[in-house]
Amino acid sequence: MKVAIVDYGMGNIRSLTTTLTYLGVSDVILSNNYEILKSADKIILPGVGSFGKAMQQIRERKIDVYLKDLVVNSGKPMLGVCLGMQLVGNSSTEDGYNEGLGLVDAEVTRLSAPNIKVPHVGFNQIAISQNSRLFDGMAANPDFYFTHSYKMLTQSNINVSACEYGERFVAAFEYKNIAGVQFHPELSQKNGLHLLKNFLEKF
Ligand SMILES: NC(=O)CC[C@H](N)C(=O)O
């Protein structure tokens, strides 16, 4: 299997690559080249850093155009990780207002519940949605490692598994061939390995 990790200069690449290789993925490649992304069986959109800067880097490399073609038009499976999940939505208020890739109908705003420490850092539990492919085969309320200050919210009918941190937010979503996780599966031990294996096998 060939997995392409989208290279826009702001990702948690090393740990993701190591984890995918550990899971037996024979070909893990970091790229922003259309033909290479097209040749992959699955795409992962990573992300560590700020939304506005990330979208600027993505647009400068025409990756927004490539992903709309490959993921939306051709149905290639893609997993967005942390900032990568947020980028898949319509917009974020990080760095002022910035439009995202708009691949799912969701918005990103700052964590804002009273009396909570931001950023949200550490392991936290997830309430798994019904019919989830990502969490299939996991015990209820698995925990994963989070480190973020912004949260995704959605009114659409995408399949959402939620986390509670002073407020409920999208911990993971699944929508046709697209999935996103706010946490870092590559830093979430056996639950993270299980989730990544499910993405590789079920999307
Ligand atoms: N770890 C990150 O890069 C977090 C993504 C985003 N900047 C947030 O704070 O939510």
Tab-separated table of C-alpha atoms and ligand atoms in Angstrom:
chain	number	residue	atom	x	y	z
A	1	MET	CA	0.000	0.000	0.000
A	2	LYS	CA	1.187	3.548	-0.780
A	3	VAL	CA	0.328	6.378	1.607
A	4	ALA	CA	1.174	9.970	0.693
A	5	ILE	CA	1.633	12.471	3.500
A	6	VAL	CA	0.920	15.956	2.132
A	7	ASP	CA	4.019	18.137	2.406
A	8	TYR	CA	3.217	21.821	2.939
A	9	GLY	CA	6.056	22.431	5.343
A	10	MET	CA	4.063	22.280	8.599
A	11	GLY	CA	3.513	18.711	9.656
A	12	ASN	CA	4.287	16.155	12.304
A	13	ILE	CA	5.821	13.989	9.619
A	14	ARG	CA	8.468	11.888	11.377
A	15	SER	CA	6.211	10.278	13.980
A	16	LEU	CA	3.461	9.665	11.410
A	17	THR	CA	5.920	8.041	8.983
A	18	THR	CA	7.392	5.818	11.706
A	19	THR	CA	3.933	4.736	12.849
A	20	LEU	CA	2.679	3.950	9.337
A	21	THR	CA	5.817	1.938	8.605
A	22	TYR	CA	5.334	0.061	11.903
A	23	LEU	CA	1.804	-0.770	10.731
A	24	GLY	CA	3.293	-2.382	7.629
A	25	VAL	CA	2.659	0.322	5.036
A	26	SER	CA	5.239	-0.516	2.375
A	27	ASP	CA	5.498	2.915	0.775
A	28	VAL	CA	5.122	6.126	2.802
A	29	ILE	CA	5.980	9.217	0.807
A	30	LEU	CA	6.015	12.911	1.733
A	31	SER	CA	4.964	15.008	-1.245
A	32	ASN	CA	3.000	17.945	-2.660
A	33	ASN	CA	3.302	16.744	-6.260
A	34	TYR	CA	-0.052	16.085	-7.965
A	35	GLU	CA	1.059	12.908	-9.776
A	36	ILE	CA	2.576	11.432	-6.612
A	37	LEU	CA	-0.513	12.249	-4.549
A	38	LYS	CA	-2.635	10.743	-7.330
A	39	SER	CA	-0.562	7.537	-7.300
A	40	ALA	CA	-1.131	6.989	-3.573
A	41	ASP	CA	-3.812	4.641	-2.241
A	42	LYS	CA	-4.508	6.974	0.704
A	43	ILE	CA	-3.614	10.552	1.615
A	44	ILE	CA	-2.876	11.960	5.066
A	45	LEU	CA	-3.050	15.718	5.652
A	46	PRO	CA	-0.940	16.410	8.752
A	47	GLY	CA	-0.613	19.635	10.604
A	48	VAL	CA	1.072	21.364	13.476
A	49	GLY	CA	0.899	25.136	13.685
A	50	SER	CA	-1.465	27.920	12.757
A	51	PHE	CA	-4.407	27.630	10.375
A	52	GLY	CA	-3.781	30.870	8.451
A	53	LYS	CA	-0.140	30.068	7.752
A	54	ALA	CA	-1.056	26.509	6.750
A	55	MET	CA	-3.680	27.644	4.227
A	56	GLN	CA	-1.199	30.139	2.781
A	57	GLN	CA	1.390	27.370	2.336
A	58	ILE	CA	-1.257	25.059	0.833
A	59	ARG	CA	-2.513	27.645	-1.667
A	60	GLU	CA	1.000	28.639	-2.709
A	61	ARG	CA	1.612	24.990	-3.670
A	62	LYS	CA	-1.881	24.531	-5.307
A	63	ILE	CA	-2.485	21.659	-2.891
A	64	ASP	CA	-6.045	22.955	-2.372
A	65	VAL	CA	-6.722	22.372	-6.076
A	66	TYR	CA	-5.066	18.935	-6.022
A	67	LEU	CA	-7.016	17.738	-2.967
A	68	LYS	CA	-10.363	18.946	-4.329
A	69	ASP	CA	-9.661	16.930	-7.496
A	70	LEU	CA	-8.277	13.785	-5.887
A	71	VAL	CA	-10.396	13.600	-2.724
A	72	VAL	CA	-13.703	15.164	-3.806
A	73	ASN	CA	-13.844	14.368	-7.546
A	74	SER	CA	-11.965	11.051	-7.539
A	75	GLY	CA	-12.905	9.833	-4.053
A	76	LYS	CA	-9.373	9.138	-2.840
A	77	PRO	CA	-9.422	8.430	0.912
A	78	MET	CA	-7.912	11.174	3.065
A	79	LEU	CA	-7.328	11.501	6.819
A	80	GLY	CA	-6.757	14.954	8.297
A	81	VAL	CA	-4.739	14.935	11.536
A	82	CYS	CA	-5.039	17.740	14.125
A	83	LEU	CA	-4.550	20.997	12.178
A	84	GLY	CA	-4.999	18.839	9.083
A	85	MET	CA	-8.534	17.989	10.233
A	86	GLN	CA	-9.330	21.663	10.858
A	87	LEU	CA	-8.086	22.630	7.383
A	88	VAL	CA	-10.648	20.299	5.790
A	89	GLY	CA	-13.492	22.482	7.165
A	90	ASN	CA	-14.919	25.755	5.827
A	91	SER	CA	-13.014	28.224	8.001
A	92	SER	CA	-11.165	29.010	11.198
A	93	THR	CA	-10.899	32.105	13.390
A	94	GLU	CA	-7.248	31.356	14.193
A	95	ASP	CA	-5.056	34.283	12.895
A	96	GLY	CA	-8.253	36.224	12.214
A	97	TYR	CA	-10.808	34.714	9.791
A	98	ASN	CA	-9.399	32.306	7.205
A	99	GLU	CA	-11.185	30.069	4.737
A	100	GLY	CA	-10.273	26.385	4.764
A	101	LEU	CA	-10.455	23.710	2.077
A	102	GLY	CA	-14.237	23.442	2.442
A	103	LEU	CA	-14.340	19.670	1.945
A	104	VAL	CA	-16.728	19.211	4.898
A	105	ASP	CA	-19.333	21.626	6.269
A	106	ALA	CA	-17.720	22.572	9.596
A	107	GLU	CA	-16.196	25.596	11.308
A	108	VAL	CA	-13.223	26.009	13.618
A	109	THR	CA	-13.181	28.441	16.533
A	110	ARG	CA	-11.138	28.821	19.713
A	111	LEU	CA	-11.863	26.619	22.711
A	112	SER	CA	-13.903	28.945	24.890
A	113	ALA	CA	-15.490	27.155	27.839
A	114	PRO	CA	-15.016	29.033	31.151
A	115	ASN	CA	-12.389	27.855	33.637
A	116	ILE	CA	-10.536	25.563	31.251
A	117	LYS	CA	-6.836	25.740	30.413
A	118	VAL	CA	-6.086	26.374	26.757
A	119	PRO	CA	-4.390	24.715	24.944
A	120	HIS	CA	-6.047	21.374	25.657
A	121	VAL	CA	-3.018	19.148	26.144
A	122	GLY	CA	-2.937	15.491	27.157
A	123	PHE	CA	-4.979	12.321	26.901
A	124	ASN	CA	-8.758	12.616	26.848
A	125	GLN	CA	-11.635	10.248	26.162
A	126	ILE	CA	-13.805	10.093	23.059
A	127	ALA	CA	-17.513	9.256	22.872
A	128	ILE	CA	-17.534	6.985	19.812
A	129	SER	CA	-20.379	7.538	17.334
A	130	GLN	CA	-22.489	4.666	16.028
A	131	ASN	CA	-21.306	2.996	12.799
A	132	SER	CA	-17.857	4.498	13.146
A	133	ARG	CA	-15.239	2.974	10.842
A	134	LEU	CA	-12.343	4.802	12.524
A	135	PHE	CA	-13.081	3.424	16.002
A	136	ASP	CA	-14.431	0.034	14.894
A	137	GLY	CA	-13.364	-2.718	17.292
A	138	MET	CA	-12.367	-0.351	20.137
A	139	ALA	CA	-13.765	-0.435	23.666
A	140	ALA	CA	-16.075	2.450	24.638
A	141	ASN	CA	-14.531	5.834	25.476
A	142	PRO	CA	-10.997	5.247	24.216
A	143	ASP	CA	-8.450	7.925	25.037
A	144	PHE	CA	-6.189	9.764	22.624
A	145	TYR	CA	-3.532	12.482	22.884
A	146	PHE	CA	-4.661	16.069	22.180
A	147	THR	CA	-2.758	19.309	21.877
A	148	HIS	CA	-4.842	22.137	20.398
A	149	SER	CA	-6.445	25.509	21.182
A	150	TYR	CA	-9.133	25.465	18.482
A	151	LYS	CA	-12.106	23.169	18.038
A	152	MET	CA	-14.265	22.029	15.138
A	153	LEU	CA	-18.058	22.294	15.329
A	154	THR	CA	-20.556	21.170	12.719
A	155	GLN	CA	-24.323	21.180	12.157
A	156	SER	CA	-24.073	18.850	9.188
A	157	ASN	CA	-24.915	15.137	9.166
A	158	ILE	CA	-21.338	13.917	9.030
A	159	ASN	CA	-20.512	11.097	11.444
A	160	VAL	CA	-18.975	12.771	14.524
A	161	SER	CA	-17.268	11.279	17.577
A	162	ALA	CA	-17.054	13.919	20.295
A	163	CYS	CA	-14.767	14.916	23.129
A	164	GLU	CA	-15.717	16.937	26.194
A	165	TYR	CA	-13.322	19.654	27.438
A	166	GLY	CA	-15.546	22.200	29.140
A	167	GLU	CA	-17.585	21.938	25.918
A	168	ARG	CA	-18.262	19.230	23.332
A	169	PHE	CA	-16.284	19.426	20.108
A	170	VAL	CA	-15.503	17.220	17.106
A	171	ALA	CA	-12.785	14.788	18.175
A	172	ALA	CA	-13.155	12.883	14.916
A	173	PHE	CA	-15.426	12.916	11.880
A	174	GLU	CA	-16.100	10.518	9.024
A	175	TYR	CA	-17.721	11.628	5.787
A	176	LYS	CA	-17.642	9.255	2.792
A	177	ASN	CA	-13.924	8.886	1.892
A	178	ILE	CA	-12.791	11.715	4.196
A	179	ALA	CA	-11.949	11.422	7.897
A	180	GLY	CA	-10.431	13.768	10.414
A	181	VAL	CA	-9.099	13.504	13.938
A	182	GLN	CA	-8.365	16.441	16.260
A	183	PHE	CA	-5.966	14.319	18.320
A	184	HIS	CA	-2.620	12.803	17.317
A	185	PRO	CA	-3.080	9.047	16.642
A	186	GLU	CA	0.669	8.682	16.132
A	187	LEU	CA	1.123	9.838	19.763
A	188	SER	CA	-1.806	7.836	21.162
A	189	GLN	CA	-0.232	4.427	21.716
A	190	LYS	CA	-2.369	1.330	20.984
A	191	ASN	CA	-5.596	3.264	20.368
A	192	GLY	CA	-3.784	5.405	17.836
A	193	LEU	CA	-2.360	2.373	16.061
A	194	HIS	CA	-5.826	0.784	15.984
A	195	LEU	CA	-7.378	3.932	14.515
A	196	LEU	CA	-4.732	4.324	11.809
A	197	LYS	CA	-5.099	0.625	10.922
A	198	ASN	CA	-8.873	1.165	10.587
A	199	PHE	CA	-8.300	4.142	8.295
A	200	LEU	CA	-5.960	2.090	6.113
A	201	GLU	CA	-8.378	-0.854	5.936
A	202	LYS	CA	-11.848	0.735	5.948
A	203	PHE	CA	-11.584	3.896	3.850
B	1	LIG	N1	-1.211	21.161	17.377
B	1	LIG	C1	-1.693	22.087	16.544
B	1	LIG	O1	-1.048	22.455	15.586
B	1	LIG	C2	-3.047	22.653	16.858
B	1	LIG	C3	-3.761	23.179	15.650
B	1	LIG	C4	-4.348	24.562	15.871
B	1	LIG	N2	-3.297	25.597	15.774
B	1	LIG	C5	-5.035	24.613	17.229
B	1	LIG	O2	-4.509	25.257	18.124
B	1	LIG	O3	-6.091	24.030	17.429
